[in-house]
CSV table of C-alpha atoms in Angstrom, one decimal:
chain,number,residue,atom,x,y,z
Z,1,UNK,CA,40.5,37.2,111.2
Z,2,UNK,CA,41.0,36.3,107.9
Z,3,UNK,CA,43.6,39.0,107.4
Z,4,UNK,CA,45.6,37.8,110.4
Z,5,UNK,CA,46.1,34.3,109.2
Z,6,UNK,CA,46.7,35.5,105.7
Z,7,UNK,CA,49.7,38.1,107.5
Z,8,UNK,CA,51.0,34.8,110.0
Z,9,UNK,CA,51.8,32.8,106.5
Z,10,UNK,CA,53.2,35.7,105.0
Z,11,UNK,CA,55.3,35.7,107.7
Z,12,UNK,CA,56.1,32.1,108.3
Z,13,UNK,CA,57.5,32.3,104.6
Z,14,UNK,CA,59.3,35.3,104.7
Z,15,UNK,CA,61.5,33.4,108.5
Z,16,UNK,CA,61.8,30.1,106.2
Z,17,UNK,CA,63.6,32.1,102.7
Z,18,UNK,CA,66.0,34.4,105.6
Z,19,UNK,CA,66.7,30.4,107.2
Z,20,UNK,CA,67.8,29.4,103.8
Z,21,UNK,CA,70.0,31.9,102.7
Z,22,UNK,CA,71.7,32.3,105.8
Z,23,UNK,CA,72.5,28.6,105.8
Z,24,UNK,CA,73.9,28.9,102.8
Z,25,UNK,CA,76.1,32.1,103.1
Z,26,UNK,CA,78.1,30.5,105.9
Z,27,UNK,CA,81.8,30.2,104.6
Z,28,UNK,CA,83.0,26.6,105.1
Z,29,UNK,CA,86.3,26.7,107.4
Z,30,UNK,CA,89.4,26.2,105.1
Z,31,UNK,CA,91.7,23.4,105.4
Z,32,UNK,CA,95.4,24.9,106.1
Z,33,UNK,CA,97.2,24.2,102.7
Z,34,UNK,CA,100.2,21.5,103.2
Z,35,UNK,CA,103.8,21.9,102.8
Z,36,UNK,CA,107.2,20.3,102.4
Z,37,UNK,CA,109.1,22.9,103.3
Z,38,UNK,CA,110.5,21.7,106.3
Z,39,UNK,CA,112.2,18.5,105.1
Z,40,UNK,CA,114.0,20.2,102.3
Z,41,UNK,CA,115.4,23.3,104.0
Z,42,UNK,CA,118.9,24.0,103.3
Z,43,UNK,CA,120.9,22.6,105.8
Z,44,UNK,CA,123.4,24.7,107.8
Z,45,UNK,CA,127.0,24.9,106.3
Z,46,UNK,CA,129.1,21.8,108.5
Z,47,UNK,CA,131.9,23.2,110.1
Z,48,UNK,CA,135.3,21.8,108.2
Z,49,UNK,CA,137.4,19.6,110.8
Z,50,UNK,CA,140.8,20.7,111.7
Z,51,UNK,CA,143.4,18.1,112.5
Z,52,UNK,CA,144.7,19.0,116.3
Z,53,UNK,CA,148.5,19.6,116.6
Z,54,UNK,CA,150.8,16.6,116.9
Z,55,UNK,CA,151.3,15.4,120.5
Z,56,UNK,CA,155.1,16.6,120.1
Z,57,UNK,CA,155.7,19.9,118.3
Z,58,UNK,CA,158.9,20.3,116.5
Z,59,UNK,CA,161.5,22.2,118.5
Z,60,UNK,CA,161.6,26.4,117.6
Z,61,UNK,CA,164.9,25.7,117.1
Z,62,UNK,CA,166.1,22.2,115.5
Z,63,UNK,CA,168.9,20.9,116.3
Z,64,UNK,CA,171.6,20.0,113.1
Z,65,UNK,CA,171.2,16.1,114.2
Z,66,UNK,CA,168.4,15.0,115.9
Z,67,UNK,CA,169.5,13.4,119.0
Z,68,UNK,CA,168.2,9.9,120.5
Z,69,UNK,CA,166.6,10.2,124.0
Z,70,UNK,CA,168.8,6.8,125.4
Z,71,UNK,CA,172.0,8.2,124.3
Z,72,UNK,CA,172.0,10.7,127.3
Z,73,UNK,CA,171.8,8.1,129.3
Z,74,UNK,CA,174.2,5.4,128.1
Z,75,UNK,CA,178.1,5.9,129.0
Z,76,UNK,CA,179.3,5.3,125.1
Z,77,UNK,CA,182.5,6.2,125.8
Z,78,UNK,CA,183.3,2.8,128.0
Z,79,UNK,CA,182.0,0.7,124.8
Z,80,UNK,CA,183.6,-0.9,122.3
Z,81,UNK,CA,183.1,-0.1,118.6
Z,82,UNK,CA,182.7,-3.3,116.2
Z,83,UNK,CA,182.0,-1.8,112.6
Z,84,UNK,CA,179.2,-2.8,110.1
Z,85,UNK,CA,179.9,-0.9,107.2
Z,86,UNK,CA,182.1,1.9,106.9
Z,87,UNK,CA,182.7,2.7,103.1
Z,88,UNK,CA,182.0,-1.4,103.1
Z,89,UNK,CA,180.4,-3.7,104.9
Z,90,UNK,CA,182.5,-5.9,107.3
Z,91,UNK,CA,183.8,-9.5,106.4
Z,92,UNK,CA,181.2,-11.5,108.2
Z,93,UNK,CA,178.3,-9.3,107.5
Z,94,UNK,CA,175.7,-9.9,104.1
Z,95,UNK,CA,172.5,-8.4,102.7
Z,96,UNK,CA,171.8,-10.9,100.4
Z,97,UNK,CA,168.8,-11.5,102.6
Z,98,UNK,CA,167.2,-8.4,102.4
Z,99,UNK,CA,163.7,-8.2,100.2
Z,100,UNK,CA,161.3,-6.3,98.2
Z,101,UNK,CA,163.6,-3.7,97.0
Z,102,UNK,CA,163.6,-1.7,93.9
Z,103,UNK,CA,167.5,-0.6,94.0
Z,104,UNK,CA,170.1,-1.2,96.4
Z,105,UNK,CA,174.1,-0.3,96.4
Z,106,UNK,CA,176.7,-0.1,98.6
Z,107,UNK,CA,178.5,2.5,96.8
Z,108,UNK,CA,176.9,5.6,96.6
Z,109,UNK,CA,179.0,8.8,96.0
Z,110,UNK,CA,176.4,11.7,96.1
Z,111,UNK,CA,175.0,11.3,99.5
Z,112,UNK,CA,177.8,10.6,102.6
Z,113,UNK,CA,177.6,11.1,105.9
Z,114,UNK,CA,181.3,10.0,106.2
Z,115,UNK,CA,184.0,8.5,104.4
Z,116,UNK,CA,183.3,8.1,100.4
Z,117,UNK,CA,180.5,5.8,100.0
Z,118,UNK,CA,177.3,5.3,101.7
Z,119,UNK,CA,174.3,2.5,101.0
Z,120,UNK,CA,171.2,3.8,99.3
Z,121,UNK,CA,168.1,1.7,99.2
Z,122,UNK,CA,165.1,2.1,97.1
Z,123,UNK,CA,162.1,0.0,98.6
Z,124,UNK,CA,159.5,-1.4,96.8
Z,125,UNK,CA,156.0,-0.5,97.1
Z,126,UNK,CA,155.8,-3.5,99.5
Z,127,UNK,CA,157.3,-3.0,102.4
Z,128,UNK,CA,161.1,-3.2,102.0
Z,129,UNK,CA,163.6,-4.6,104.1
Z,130,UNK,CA,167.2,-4.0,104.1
Z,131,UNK,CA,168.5,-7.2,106.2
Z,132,UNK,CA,172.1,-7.2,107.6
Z,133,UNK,CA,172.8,-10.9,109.2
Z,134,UNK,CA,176.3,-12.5,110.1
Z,135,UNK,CA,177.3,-15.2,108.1
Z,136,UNK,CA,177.9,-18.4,109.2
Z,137,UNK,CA,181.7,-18.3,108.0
Z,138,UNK,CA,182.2,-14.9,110.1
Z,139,UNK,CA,183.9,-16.5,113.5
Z,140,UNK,CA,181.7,-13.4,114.5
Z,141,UNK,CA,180.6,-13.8,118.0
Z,142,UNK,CA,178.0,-10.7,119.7
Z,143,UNK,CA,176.5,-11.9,122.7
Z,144,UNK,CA,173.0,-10.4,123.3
Z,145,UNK,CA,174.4,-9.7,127.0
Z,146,UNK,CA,177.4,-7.9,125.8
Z,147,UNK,CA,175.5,-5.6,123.0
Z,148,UNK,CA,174.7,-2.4,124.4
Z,149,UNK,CA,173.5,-0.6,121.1
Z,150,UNK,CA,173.5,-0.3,117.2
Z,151,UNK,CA,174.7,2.6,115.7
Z,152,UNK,CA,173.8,4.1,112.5
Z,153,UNK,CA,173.8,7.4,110.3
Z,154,UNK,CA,170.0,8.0,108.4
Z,155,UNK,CA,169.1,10.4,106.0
Z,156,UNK,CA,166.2,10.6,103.0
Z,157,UNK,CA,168.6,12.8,100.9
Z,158,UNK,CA,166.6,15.1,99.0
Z,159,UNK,CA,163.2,14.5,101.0
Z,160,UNK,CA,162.4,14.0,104.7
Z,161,UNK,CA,161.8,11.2,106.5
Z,162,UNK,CA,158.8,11.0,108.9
Z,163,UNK,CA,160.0,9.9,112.8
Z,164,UNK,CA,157.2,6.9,112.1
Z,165,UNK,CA,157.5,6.3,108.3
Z,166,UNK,CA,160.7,3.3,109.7
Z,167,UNK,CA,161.3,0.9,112.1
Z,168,UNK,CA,164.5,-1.1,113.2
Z,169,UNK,CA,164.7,-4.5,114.6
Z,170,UNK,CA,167.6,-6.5,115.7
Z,171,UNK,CA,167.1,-10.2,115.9
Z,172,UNK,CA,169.2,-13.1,117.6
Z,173,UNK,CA,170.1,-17.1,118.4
Z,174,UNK,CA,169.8,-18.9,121.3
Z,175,UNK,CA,171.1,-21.6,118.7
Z,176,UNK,CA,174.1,-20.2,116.8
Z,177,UNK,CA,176.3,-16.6,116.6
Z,178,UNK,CA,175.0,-16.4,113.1
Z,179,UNK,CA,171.6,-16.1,111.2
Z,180,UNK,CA,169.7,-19.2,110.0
Z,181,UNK,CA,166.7,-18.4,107.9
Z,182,UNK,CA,164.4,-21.1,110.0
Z,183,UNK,CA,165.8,-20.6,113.6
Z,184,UNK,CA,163.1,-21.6,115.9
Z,185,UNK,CA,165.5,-21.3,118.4
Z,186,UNK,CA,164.3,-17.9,120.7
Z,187,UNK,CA,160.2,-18.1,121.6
Z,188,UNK,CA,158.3,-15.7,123.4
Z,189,UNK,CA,155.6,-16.6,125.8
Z,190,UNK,CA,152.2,-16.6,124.1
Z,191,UNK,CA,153.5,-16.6,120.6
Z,192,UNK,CA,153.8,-19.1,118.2
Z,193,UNK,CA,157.6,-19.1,116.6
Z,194,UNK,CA,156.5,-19.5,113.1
Z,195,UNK,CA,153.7,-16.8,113.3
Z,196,UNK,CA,153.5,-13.9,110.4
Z,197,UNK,CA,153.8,-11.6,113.7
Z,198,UNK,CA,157.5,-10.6,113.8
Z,199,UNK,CA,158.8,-12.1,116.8
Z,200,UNK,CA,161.8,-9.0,117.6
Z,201,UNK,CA,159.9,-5.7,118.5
Z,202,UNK,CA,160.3,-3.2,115.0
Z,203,UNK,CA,160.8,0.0,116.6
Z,204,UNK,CA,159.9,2.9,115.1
Z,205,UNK,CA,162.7,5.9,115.0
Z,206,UNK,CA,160.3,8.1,117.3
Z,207,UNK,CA,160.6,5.7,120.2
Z,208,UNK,CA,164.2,5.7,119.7
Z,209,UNK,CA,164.5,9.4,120.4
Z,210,UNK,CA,163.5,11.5,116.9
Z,211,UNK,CA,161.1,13.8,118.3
Z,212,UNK,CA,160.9,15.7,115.0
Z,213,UNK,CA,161.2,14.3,110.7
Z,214,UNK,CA,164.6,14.2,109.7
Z,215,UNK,CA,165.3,17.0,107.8
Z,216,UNK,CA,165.8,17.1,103.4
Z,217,UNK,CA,169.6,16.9,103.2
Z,218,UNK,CA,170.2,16.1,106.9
Z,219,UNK,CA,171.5,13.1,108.8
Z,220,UNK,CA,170.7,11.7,111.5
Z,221,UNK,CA,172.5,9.4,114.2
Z,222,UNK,CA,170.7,6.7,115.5
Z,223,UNK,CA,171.2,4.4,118.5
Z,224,UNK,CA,168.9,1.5,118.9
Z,225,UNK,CA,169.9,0.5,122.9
Z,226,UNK,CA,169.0,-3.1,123.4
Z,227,UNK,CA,168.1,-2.8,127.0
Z,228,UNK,CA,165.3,-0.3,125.9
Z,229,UNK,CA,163.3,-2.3,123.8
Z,230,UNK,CA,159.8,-3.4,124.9
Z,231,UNK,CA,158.6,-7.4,124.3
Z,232,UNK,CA,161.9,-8.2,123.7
Z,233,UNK,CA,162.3,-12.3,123.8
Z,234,UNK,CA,165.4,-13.4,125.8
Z,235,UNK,CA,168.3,-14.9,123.4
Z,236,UNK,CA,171.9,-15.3,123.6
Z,237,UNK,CA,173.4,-14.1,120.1
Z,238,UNK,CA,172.8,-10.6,118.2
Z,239,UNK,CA,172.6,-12.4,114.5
Z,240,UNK,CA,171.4,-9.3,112.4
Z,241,UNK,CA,169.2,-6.3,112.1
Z,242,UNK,CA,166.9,-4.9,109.2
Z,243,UNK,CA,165.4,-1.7,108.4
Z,244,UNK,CA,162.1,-1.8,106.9
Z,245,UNK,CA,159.7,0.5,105.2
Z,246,UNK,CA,158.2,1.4,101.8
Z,247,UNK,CA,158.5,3.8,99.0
Z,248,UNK,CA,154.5,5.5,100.2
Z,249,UNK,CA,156.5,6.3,103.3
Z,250,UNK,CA,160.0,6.9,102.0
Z,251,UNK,CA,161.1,6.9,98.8
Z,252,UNK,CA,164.5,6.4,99.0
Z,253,UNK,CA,167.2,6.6,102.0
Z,254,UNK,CA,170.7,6.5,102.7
Z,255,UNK,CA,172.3,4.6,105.5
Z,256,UNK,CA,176.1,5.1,106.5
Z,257,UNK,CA,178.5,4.7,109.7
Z,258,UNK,CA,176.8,1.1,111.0
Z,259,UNK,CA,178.3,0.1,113.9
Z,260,UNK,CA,177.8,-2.1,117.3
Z,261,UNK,CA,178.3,-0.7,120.7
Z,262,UNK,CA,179.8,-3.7,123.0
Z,263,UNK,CA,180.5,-4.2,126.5
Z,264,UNK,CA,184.3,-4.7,127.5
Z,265,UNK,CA,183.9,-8.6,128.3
Z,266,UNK,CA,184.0,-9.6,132.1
């Protein structure tokens, strides 16, 4: 009997040292080990933008002259021609009112359309204007309702000029045949006369027909019809016209051949 209790204890210790090392050989489960890595992966290459092609290609096959879209459409050869500047300007005409320009001349020799001189501008890096108005002295009468177009001959000379790097504007009276520098005489509806906002539509060359630059070395004849323009204000005198742009757009440009297209009077 004595043996048997002896062999139980011998027994009960040799279960409790097999409990403890099993507890303890157990491996403990291991945490996953962090990372960064995906917030700083490289980042796909971006694919580079490409500019779409203009909404009007050039033609395959320029013409010499680009051509202006109302010209097919306007009967020139029943109109009357009343000169600007050809070689000169016109007695009644002035550009003393023409602004923010680097260089101007009415006599240059190297770049003609026609004739032996032509007018080459400079503009400043403001925006230029090269301002023809009638002066008061003139005896000049246009009548807005008698004006069917202006006429004139454009070219960059040795560089191009963009079909939007210009606009043209011809302004007018309903006070005077002549220009006044504060004529508040012509309004249009929901615009205040002496606003910054010009108050005759600048058009820009592509709207008058230039469906391409004009070429380095080429010119270009240019009709601005009256009856075309868009938000024109109603007015009873043609009293001048300006070109305006500046030297970011075009550095310099030659004008020549300015003319009016009139209406035989009724």
């Amino acid at each position: 009997m004595r043996v048997r209790i002896i062999y139980i204890l011998c027994l009960i210790l040799l279960l409790t040292g097999c409990g403890r090392r099993l507890s303890v050989d157990i491996p403990t489960a291991a945490a996953p080990t962090p990372t960064i890595a995906p917030f700083f992966q490289d980042r796909p290459t971006a694919t580079p933008f490409i500019p779409p092609p203009t909404r009007t290609p050039l033609p395959t096959q320029p013409p010499r002259t680009p051509t202006a879209a109302g010209s097919t459409t306007n009967d020139i050869s029943n109109l009357q021609v009343v000169p600007v500047y050809r070689d000169a300007l016109s007695t009644g005409w002035s550009i003393t009112n023409s602004a923010l320009l680097t260089s101007l001349t009415l006599t240059e020799t190297n770049i003609v359309a026609l004739g032996r001189y032509a007018i080459a501008v400079t503009p400043s890096e403001s925006t230029g204007v090269l301002f023809f108005t009638i002066t008061p002295d003139s005896g000049l009468v246009l009548r807005r309702d008698q004006v069917a177009a202006l006429r004139l001959r454009l070219s960059g000379g040795d560089t191009p000029i963009a079909n939007d790097a210009m606009t043209i504007s011809v302004v007018g009276s309903n006070r005077v045949p002549y220009w006044l520098p504060n004529d508040d005489s012509v309004t249009l509806e929901g615009r205040v006369t002496n606003s910054t906002e010009p108050l005759f539509p600048e058009t820009r060359l592509y709207f008058l027909g230039l469906n391409r630059a004009i070429a380095a070395g080429e010119w270009a004849e240019i009709y601005v019809w009256l009856d075309d323009l868009i938000y024109e204000p109603e007015y009873t005198y043609v009293t001048g016209f300006y070109l305006k742009t500046s030297s970011d757009l075009v550095p310099k440009y030659y004008v020549d051949q300015i003319e009016w297209l009139v209406r035989d009077q009724p």
